Coordinates of C-alpha atoms in Angstrom, one line a residue:
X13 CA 8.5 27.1 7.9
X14 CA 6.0 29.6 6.7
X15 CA 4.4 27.5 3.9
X16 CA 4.9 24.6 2.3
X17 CA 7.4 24.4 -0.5
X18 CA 9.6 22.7 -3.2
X19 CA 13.1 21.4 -2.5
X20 CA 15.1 20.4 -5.3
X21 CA 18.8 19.4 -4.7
X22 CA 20.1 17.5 -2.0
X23 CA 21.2 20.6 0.2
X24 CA 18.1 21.6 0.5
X25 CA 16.6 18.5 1.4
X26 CA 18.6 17.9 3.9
X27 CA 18.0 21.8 5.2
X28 CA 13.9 20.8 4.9
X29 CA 14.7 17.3 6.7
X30 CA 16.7 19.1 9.8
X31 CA 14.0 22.0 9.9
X32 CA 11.0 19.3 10.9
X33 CA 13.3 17.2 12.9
X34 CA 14.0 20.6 15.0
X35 CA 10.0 21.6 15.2
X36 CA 9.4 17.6 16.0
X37 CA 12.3 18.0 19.0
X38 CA 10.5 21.3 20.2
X39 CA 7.0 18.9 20.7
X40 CA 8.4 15.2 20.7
X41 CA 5.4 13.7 22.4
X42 CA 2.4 15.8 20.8
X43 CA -0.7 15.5 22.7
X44 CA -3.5 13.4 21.8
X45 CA -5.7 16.6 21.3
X46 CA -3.0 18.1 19.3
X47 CA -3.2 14.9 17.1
X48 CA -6.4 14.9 16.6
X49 CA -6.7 18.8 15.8
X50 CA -3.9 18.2 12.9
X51 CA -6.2 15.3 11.6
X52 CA -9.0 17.1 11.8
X53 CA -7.2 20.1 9.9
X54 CA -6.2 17.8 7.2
X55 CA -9.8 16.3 6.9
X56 CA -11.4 19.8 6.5
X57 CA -8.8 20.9 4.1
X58 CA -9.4 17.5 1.9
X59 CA -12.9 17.5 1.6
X60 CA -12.8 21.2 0.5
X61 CA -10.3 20.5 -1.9
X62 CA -12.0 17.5 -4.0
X63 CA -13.2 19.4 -6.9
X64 CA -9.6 20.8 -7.6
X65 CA -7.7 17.0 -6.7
X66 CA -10.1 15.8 -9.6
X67 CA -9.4 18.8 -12.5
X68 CA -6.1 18.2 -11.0
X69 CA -5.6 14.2 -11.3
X70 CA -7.6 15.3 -15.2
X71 CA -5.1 17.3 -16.2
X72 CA -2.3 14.8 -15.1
X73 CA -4.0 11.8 -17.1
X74 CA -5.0 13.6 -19.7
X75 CA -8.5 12.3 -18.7
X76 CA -9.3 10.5 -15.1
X77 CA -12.6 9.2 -14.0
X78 CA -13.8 11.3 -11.2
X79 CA -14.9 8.1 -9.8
X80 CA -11.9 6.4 -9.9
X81 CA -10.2 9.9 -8.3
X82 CA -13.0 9.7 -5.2
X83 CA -13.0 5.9 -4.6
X84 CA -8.8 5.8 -5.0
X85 CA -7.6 8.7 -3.4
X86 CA -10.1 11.0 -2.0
X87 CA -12.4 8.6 0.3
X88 CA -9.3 6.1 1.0
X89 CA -8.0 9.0 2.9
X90 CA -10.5 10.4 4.4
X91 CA -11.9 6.9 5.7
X92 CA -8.2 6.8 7.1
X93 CA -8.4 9.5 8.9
X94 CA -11.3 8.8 10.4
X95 CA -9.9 5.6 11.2
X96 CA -7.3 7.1 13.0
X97 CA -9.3 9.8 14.7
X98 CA -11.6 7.0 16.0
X99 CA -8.8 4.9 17.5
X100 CA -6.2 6.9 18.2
X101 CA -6.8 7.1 21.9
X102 CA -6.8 3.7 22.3
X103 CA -3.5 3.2 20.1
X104 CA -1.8 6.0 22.8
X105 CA -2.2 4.2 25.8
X106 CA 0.7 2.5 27.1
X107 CA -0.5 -1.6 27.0
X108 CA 0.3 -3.4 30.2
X109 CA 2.2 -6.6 30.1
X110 CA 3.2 -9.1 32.4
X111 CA 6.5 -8.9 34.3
X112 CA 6.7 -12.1 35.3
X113 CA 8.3 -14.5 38.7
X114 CA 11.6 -13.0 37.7
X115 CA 10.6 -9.3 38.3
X116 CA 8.2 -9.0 41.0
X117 CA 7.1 -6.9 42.3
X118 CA 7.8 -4.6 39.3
X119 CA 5.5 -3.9 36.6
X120 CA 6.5 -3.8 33.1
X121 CA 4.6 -1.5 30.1
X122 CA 5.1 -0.8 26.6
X123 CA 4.9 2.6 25.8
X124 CA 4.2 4.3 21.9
X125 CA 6.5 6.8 21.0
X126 CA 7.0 8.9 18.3
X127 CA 10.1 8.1 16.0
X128 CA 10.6 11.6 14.7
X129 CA 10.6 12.6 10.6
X130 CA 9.1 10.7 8.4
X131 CA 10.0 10.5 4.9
X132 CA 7.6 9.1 2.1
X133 CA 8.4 8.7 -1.6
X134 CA 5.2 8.5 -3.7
X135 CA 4.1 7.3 -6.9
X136 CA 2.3 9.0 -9.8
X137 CA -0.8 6.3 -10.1
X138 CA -2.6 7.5 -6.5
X139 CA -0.8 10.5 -5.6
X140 CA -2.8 11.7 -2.7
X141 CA -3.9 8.6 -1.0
X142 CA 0.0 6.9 -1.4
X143 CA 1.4 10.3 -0.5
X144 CA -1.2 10.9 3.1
X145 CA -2.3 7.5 3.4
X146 CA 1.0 6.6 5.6
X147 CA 1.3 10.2 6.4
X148 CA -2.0 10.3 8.4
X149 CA -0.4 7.0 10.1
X150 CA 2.5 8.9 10.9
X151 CA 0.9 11.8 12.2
X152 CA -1.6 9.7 14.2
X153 CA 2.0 8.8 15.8
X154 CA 2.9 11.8 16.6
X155 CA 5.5 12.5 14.1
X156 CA 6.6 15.0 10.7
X157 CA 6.3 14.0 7.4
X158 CA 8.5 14.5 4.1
X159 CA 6.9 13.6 1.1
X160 CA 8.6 13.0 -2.5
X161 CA 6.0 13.5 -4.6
X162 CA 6.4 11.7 -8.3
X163 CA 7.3 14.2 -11.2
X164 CA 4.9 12.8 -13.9
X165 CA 1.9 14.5 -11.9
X166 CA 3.0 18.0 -11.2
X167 CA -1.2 19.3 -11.4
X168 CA -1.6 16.7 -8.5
X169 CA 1.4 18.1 -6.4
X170 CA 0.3 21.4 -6.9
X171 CA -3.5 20.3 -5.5
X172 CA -1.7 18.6 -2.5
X173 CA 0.5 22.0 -1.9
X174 CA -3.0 23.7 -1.3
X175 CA -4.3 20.8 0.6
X176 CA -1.1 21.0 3.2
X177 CA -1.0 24.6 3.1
X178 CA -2.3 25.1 6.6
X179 CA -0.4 22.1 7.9
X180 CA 3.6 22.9 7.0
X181 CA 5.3 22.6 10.3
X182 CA 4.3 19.0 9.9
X183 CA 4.6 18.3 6.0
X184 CA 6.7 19.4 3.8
X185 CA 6.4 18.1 0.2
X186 CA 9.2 17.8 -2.6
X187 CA 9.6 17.7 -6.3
X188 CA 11.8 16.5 -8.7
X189 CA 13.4 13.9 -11.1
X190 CA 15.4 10.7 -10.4
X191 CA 18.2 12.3 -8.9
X192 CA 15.9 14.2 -6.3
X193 CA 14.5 10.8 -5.4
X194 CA 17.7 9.2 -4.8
X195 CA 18.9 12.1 -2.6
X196 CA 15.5 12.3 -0.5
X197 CA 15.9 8.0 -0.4
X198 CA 20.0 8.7 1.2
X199 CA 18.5 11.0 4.2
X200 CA 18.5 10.2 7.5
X201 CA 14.7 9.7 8.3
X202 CA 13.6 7.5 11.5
X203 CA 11.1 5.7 8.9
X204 CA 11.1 5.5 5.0
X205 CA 8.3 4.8 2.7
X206 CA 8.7 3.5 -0.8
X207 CA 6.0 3.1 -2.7
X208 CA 7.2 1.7 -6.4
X209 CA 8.6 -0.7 -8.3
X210 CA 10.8 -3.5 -7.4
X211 CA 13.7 -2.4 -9.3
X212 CA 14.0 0.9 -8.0
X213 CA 13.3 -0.1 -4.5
X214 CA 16.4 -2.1 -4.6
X215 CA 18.1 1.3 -4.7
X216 CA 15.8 2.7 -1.9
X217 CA 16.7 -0.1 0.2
X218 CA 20.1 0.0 -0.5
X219 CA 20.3 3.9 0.4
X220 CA 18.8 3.9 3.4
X221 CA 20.7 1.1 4.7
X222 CA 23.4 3.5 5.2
X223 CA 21.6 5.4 7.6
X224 CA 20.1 2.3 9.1
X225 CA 17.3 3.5 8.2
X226 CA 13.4 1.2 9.4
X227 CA 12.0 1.0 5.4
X228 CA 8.5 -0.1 4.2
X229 CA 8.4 -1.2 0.8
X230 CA 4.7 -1.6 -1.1
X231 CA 5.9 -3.0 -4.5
X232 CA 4.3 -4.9 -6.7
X233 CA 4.3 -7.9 -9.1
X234 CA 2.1 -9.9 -10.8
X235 CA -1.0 -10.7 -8.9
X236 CA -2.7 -13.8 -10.0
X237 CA -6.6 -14.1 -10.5
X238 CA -7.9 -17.9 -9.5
X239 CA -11.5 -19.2 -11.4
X240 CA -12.9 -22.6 -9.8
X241 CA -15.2 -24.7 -12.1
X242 CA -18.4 -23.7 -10.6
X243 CA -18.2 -19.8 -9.4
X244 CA -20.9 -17.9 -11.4
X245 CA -18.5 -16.5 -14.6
X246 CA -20.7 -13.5 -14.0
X247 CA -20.0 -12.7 -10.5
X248 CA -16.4 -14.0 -10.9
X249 CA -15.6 -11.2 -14.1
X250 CA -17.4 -8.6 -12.5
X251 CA -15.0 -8.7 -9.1
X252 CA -11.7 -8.9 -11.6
X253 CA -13.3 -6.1 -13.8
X254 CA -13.3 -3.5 -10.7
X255 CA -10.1 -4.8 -10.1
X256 CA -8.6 -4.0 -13.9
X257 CA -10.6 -1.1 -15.0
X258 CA -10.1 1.8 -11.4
X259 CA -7.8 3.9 -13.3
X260 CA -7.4 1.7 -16.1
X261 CA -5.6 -1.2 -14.2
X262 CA -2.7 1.0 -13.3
X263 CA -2.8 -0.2 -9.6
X264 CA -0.6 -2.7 -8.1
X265 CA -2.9 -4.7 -7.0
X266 CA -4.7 -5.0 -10.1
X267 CA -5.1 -8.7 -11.3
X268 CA -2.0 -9.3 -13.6
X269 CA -3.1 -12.8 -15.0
X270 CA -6.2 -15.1 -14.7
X271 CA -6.1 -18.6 -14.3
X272 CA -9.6 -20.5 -15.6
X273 CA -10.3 -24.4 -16.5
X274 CA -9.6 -25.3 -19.5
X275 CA -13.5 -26.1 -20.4
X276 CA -14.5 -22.5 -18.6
X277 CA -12.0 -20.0 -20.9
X278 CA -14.6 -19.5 -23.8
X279 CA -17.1 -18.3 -21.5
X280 CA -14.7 -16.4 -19.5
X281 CA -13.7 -14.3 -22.3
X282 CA -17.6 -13.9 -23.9
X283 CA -18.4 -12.9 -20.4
X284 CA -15.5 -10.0 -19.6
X285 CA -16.2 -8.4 -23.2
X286 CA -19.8 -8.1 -22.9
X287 CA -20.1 -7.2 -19.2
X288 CA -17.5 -4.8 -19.6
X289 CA -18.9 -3.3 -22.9
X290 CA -22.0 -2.9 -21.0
X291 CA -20.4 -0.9 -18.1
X292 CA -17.8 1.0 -19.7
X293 CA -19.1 1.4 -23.4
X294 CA -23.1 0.9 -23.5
X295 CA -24.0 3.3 -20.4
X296 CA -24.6 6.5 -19.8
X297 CA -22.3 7.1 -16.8
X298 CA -20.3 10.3 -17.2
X299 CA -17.5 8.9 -15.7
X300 CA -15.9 6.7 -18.6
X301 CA -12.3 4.9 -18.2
X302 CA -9.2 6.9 -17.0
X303 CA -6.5 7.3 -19.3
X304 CA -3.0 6.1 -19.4
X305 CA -1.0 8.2 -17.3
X306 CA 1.9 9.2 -19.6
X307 CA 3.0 8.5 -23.7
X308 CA 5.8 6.2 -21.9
X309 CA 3.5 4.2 -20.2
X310 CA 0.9 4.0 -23.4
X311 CA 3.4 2.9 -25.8
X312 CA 4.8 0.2 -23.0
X313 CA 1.2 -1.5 -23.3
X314 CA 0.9 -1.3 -27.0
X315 CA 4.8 -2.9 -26.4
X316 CA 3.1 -5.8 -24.4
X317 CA 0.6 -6.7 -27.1
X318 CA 2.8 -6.1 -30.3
X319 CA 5.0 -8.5 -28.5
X320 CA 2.5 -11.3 -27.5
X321 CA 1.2 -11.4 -31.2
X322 CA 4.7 -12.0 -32.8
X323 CA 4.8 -14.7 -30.2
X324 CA 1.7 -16.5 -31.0
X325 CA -0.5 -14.5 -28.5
X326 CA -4.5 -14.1 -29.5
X327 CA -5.8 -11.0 -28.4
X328 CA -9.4 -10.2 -27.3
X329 CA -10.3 -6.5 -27.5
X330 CA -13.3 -4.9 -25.8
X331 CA -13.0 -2.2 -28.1
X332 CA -9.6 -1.7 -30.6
X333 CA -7.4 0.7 -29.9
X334 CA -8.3 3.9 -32.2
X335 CA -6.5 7.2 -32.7
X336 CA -9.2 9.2 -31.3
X337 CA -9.1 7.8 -27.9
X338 CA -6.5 9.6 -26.8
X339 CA -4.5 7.4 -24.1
X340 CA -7.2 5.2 -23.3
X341 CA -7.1 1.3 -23.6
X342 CA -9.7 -0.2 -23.2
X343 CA -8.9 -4.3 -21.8
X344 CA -7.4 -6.5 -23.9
X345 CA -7.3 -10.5 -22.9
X346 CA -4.4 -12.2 -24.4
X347 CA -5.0 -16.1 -24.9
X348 CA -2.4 -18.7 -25.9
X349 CA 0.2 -16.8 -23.9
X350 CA 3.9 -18.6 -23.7
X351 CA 6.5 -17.8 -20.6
X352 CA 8.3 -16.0 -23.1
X353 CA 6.2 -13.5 -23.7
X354 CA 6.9 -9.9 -21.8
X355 CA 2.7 -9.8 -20.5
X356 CA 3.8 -12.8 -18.2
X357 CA 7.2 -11.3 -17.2
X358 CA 6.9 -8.1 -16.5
X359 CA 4.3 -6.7 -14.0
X360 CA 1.8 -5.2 -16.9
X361 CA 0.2 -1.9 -14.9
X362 CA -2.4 -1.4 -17.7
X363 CA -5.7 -2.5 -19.4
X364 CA -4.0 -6.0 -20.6
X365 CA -4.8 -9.2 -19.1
X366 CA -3.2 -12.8 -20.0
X367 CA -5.6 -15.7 -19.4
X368 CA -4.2 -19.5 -19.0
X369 CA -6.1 -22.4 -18.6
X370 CA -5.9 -25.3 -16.0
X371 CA -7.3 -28.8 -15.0
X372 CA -5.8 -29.7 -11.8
X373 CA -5.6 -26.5 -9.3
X374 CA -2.1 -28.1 -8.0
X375 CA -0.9 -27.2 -11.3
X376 CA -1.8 -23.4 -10.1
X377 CA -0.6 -23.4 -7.2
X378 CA 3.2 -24.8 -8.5
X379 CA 3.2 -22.1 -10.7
X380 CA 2.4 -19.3 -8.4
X381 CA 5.1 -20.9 -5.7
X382 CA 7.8 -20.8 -8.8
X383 CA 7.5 -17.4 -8.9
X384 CA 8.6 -14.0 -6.4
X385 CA 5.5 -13.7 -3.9
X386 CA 3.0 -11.2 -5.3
X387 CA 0.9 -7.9 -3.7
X388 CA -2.5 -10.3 -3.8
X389 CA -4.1 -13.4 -4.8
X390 CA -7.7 -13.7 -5.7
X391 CA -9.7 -16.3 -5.5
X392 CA -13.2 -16.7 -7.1
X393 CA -14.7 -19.5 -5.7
X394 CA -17.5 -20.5 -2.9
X395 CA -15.9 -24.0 -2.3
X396 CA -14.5 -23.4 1.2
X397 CA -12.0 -26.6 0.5
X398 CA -10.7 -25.1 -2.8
X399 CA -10.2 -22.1 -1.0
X400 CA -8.5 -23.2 2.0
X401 CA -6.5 -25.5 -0.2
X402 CA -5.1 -22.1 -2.0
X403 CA -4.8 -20.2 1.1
X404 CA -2.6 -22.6 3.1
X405 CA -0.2 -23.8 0.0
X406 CA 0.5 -20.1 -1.4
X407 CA 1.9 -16.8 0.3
X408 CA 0.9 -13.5 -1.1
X409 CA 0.6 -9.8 0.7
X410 CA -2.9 -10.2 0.8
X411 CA -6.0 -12.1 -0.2
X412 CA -9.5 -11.2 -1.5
X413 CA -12.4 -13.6 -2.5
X414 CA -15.0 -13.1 -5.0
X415 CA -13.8 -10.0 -5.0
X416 CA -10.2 -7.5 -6.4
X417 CA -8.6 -4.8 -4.7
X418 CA -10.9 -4.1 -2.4
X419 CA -9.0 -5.8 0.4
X420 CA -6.7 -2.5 0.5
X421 CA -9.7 -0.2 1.7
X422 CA -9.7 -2.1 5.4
X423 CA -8.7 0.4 7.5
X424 CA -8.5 -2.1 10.3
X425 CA -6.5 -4.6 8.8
X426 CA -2.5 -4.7 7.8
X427 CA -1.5 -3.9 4.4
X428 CA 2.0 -5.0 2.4
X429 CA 3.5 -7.2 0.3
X430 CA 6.1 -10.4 1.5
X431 CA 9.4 -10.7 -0.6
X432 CA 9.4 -9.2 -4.3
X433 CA 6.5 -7.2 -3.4
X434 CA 7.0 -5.5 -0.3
X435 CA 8.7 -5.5 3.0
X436 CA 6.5 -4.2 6.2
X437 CA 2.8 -3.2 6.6
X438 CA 0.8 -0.3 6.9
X439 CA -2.9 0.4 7.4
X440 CA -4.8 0.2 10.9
X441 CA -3.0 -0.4 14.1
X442 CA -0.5 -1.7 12.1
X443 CA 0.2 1.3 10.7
X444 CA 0.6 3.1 14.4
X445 CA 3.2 0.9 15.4
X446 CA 4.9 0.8 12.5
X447 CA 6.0 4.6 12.5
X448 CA 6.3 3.7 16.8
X449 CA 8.8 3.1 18.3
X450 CA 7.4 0.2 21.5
X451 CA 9.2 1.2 24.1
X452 CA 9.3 -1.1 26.9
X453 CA 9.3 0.5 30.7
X454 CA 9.9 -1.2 33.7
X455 CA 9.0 0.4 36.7
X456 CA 10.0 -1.1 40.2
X457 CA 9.0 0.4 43.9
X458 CA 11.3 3.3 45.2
X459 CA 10.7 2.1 48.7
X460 CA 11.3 -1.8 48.3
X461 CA 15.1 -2.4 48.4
X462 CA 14.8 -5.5 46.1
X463 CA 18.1 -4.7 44.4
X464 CA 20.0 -4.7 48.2
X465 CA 17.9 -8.1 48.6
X466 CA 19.3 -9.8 45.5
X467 CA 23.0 -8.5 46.1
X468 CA 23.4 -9.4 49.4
X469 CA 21.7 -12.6 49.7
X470 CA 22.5 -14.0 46.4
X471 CA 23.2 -17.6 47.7
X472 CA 19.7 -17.9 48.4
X473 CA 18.3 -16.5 45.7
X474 CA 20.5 -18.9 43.5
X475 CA 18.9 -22.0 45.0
X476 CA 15.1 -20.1 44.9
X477 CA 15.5 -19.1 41.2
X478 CA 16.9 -22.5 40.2
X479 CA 14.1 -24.5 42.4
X480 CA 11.2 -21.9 40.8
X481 CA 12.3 -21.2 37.5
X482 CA 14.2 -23.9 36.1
X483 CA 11.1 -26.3 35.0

């Protein structure tokens, strides 16, 4: 493979898959210098890249925040790297363990190897950190990596093509429609990742289960937002605002609802408007809110609220939506929201937030437990009981305080979701043993005949097993 290129049909997916499994099986143990060469290689060719990823990820959105673009993509991927480059010597070495009465004198040691191609279908809402955040994992691992790249950002793909150009006997990245994702998800990779939607992940699931093939699903689902009765509202909207407004909320991590008490949701609401009038509307930052991604996407928000207001919603507008704003929405908090309604249904993936009120936090947590297991949970709150209280009584993929998001930039800590919204984890040394295979080696003397000595005296190692080991 001369370059990196497009595959579009299952032939030649399948040609592209058996063409890095045969350079993997020429090196199937790459070095640790070799490792960190390709990292390195990838690094250079990121950071001299950015200016394009961002007119790229612009053209794409019709309008993204270069912020949003450095702080989602960019320097996620390159802190990864670093990560990896850091560590990786460490994550290599074969970890000692103990063999135990049984298997003296043996020793016994789990080695990291490599499990060959592999494949990872991306999303269009962070193209380039989705798409090389568990490629740089996989590398790290020693292994090649197939990317399915979404159609709905083909200026982005292009970027990434120039990006990898340096680096295709490693990565190969493809294009294409639905059908091109369901034949990439029906090959036999030694690791698939799915990053997407709960629906279509059921498909994924189901297609590489007839290879048998190790999956990681990061889905999604509605994240819930938590407001005790004496947080400062101020510090409490401004950590769900960075959470709702990088790249206009289309994360899956973004808050998806917001429980506050009942005698708090006034204030709440005065509080997100103005704060985020003042950051997004009354400054002088160049970088103003991304847009929504694609006319599908825009008119399933407008959808949401059209919906909630034949059902009784109130909405609460920053700013109303106007015909000159191209795809942008700007957030909208829907009060006096009923089950009914799609915003608390459907994960929302946009500038919309539903707020509900509570007086007892036990009421909170049975109606977070009632539901499929989100991506997060925040909590705002400096009450270490209340917190503790939430944190032992719900389950979610992951957990940040007095703050949103942000929990999915530690590189030396496990990401995923649990249930509805994922299956596996990624991120830090997580990530390096989840595209490993932990091979266990035992190793006994070549000179001690402790085989002969077990055969042929196997009366008396009966009795001195039973006497040492039975307790």
């Amino acid at each position: 493979m001369n370059e990196t290129k497009s595959v579009e049909n299952k032939d030649s997916l399948r040609a592209t898959l058996e063409s890095l499994r045969d350079s993997y099986n020429q090196q199937p143990y790459p070095s640790y210098r070799d490792r960190i060469d390709l990292l390195n290689t990838l690094k250079a060719s990121l950071i001299r890249n950015e200016k394009q990823i961002y007119e790229a990820l612009k053209k794409d959105y019709g309008y993204r925040s270069e912020f949003d673009s450095l702080i989602s993509d960019v320097l996620p991927t390159v802190m990864g790297i670093n990560y990896a480059i850091k560590n990786l010597r460490r994550w290599m070495k074969p970890s000692k363990r103990h063999s135990g009465l049984m298997l003296l004198p043996s020793n016994v040691k789990v080695h990291y190897q490599p499990l060959g191609v592999v494949g990872v279908i991306t999303p269009w809402n962070f193209p380039f950190f989705l798409a090389l955040g568990p490629a740089v994992q996989a590398l790290a691992a020693g292994n090649r990596v197939m990317i399915k790249m979404s159609e709905f950002t083909p200026n982005a793909n292009q970027a990434l093509r120039a990006v990898l150009k340096d680096l295709s006997e490693h990565i190969v990245i493809c294009e294409g429609e639905s059908e091109v994702g369901a034949a990439f998800s029906s090959l036999p990779f030694d690791h698939l990742v799915f990053t997407g939607s709960t629906a279509v992940a059921r498909h994924v699931a189901s297609a590489a289960a007839k290879n048998l093939t190790p999956i990681t699903l990061e889905l999604g689902g509605k994240s819930p937002t938590i407001i005790d009765d004496t947080i400062d509202m101020a510090i409490a909207v401004d950590a769900i605002i960075v959470g709702k407004s990088v790249n206009s909320g289309q994360i899956c991590v973004a808050p998806d609802y917001v429980f506050v008490p009942e005698n708090r949701k006034e204030a709440f609401i005065k509080t997100f408007i103005q704060r985020y009038s003042e950051y997004h509307l009354n400054s002088n930052n160049q970088n103003t809110q991304t847009h929504i991604v694609s006319k599908r996407q825009y008119d399933r928000l407008l959808g949401f609220l059209d919906d909630a207001k034949q059902k009784g919603a109130n909405i609460h507008s920053v700013k109303p939506i106007e015909n000159d704003q191209g795809r942008r929405v700007y957030p909208h908090l829907v009060t006096e929201v009923s089950q009914e309604m799609k915003v608390l249904q459907e994960e929302i993936f946009g500038s919309i937030l539903p707020v509900m009120t509570y007086r007892n936090i036990e009421e909170v947590i049975e109606y977070i437990n009632e539901r499929p297991r989100p991506l997060a949970l925040y909590i705002m709150s400096s009450q270490d009981l209340f917190i503790e209280n939430i944190l032992k009584n719900t389950h979610s993929g992951g957990v940040s305080i007095n703050d949103s998001a942000m929990h999915v930039m530690a590189d030396d800590a496990p990401f995923g979701g649990i249930g509805h919204s994922g299956m596996g984890q990624y991120h830090g040394h997580e990530g390096f043993q989840t595209f490993s295979k932990a091979r266990t080696v035992l190793r006994s003397s070549s000179w001690l005949p402790k085989n002969r000595i077990i055969l042929k005296h196997r009366d008396f190692v009966f009795r001195a097993l039973r006497t040492l080991m039975l307790r």
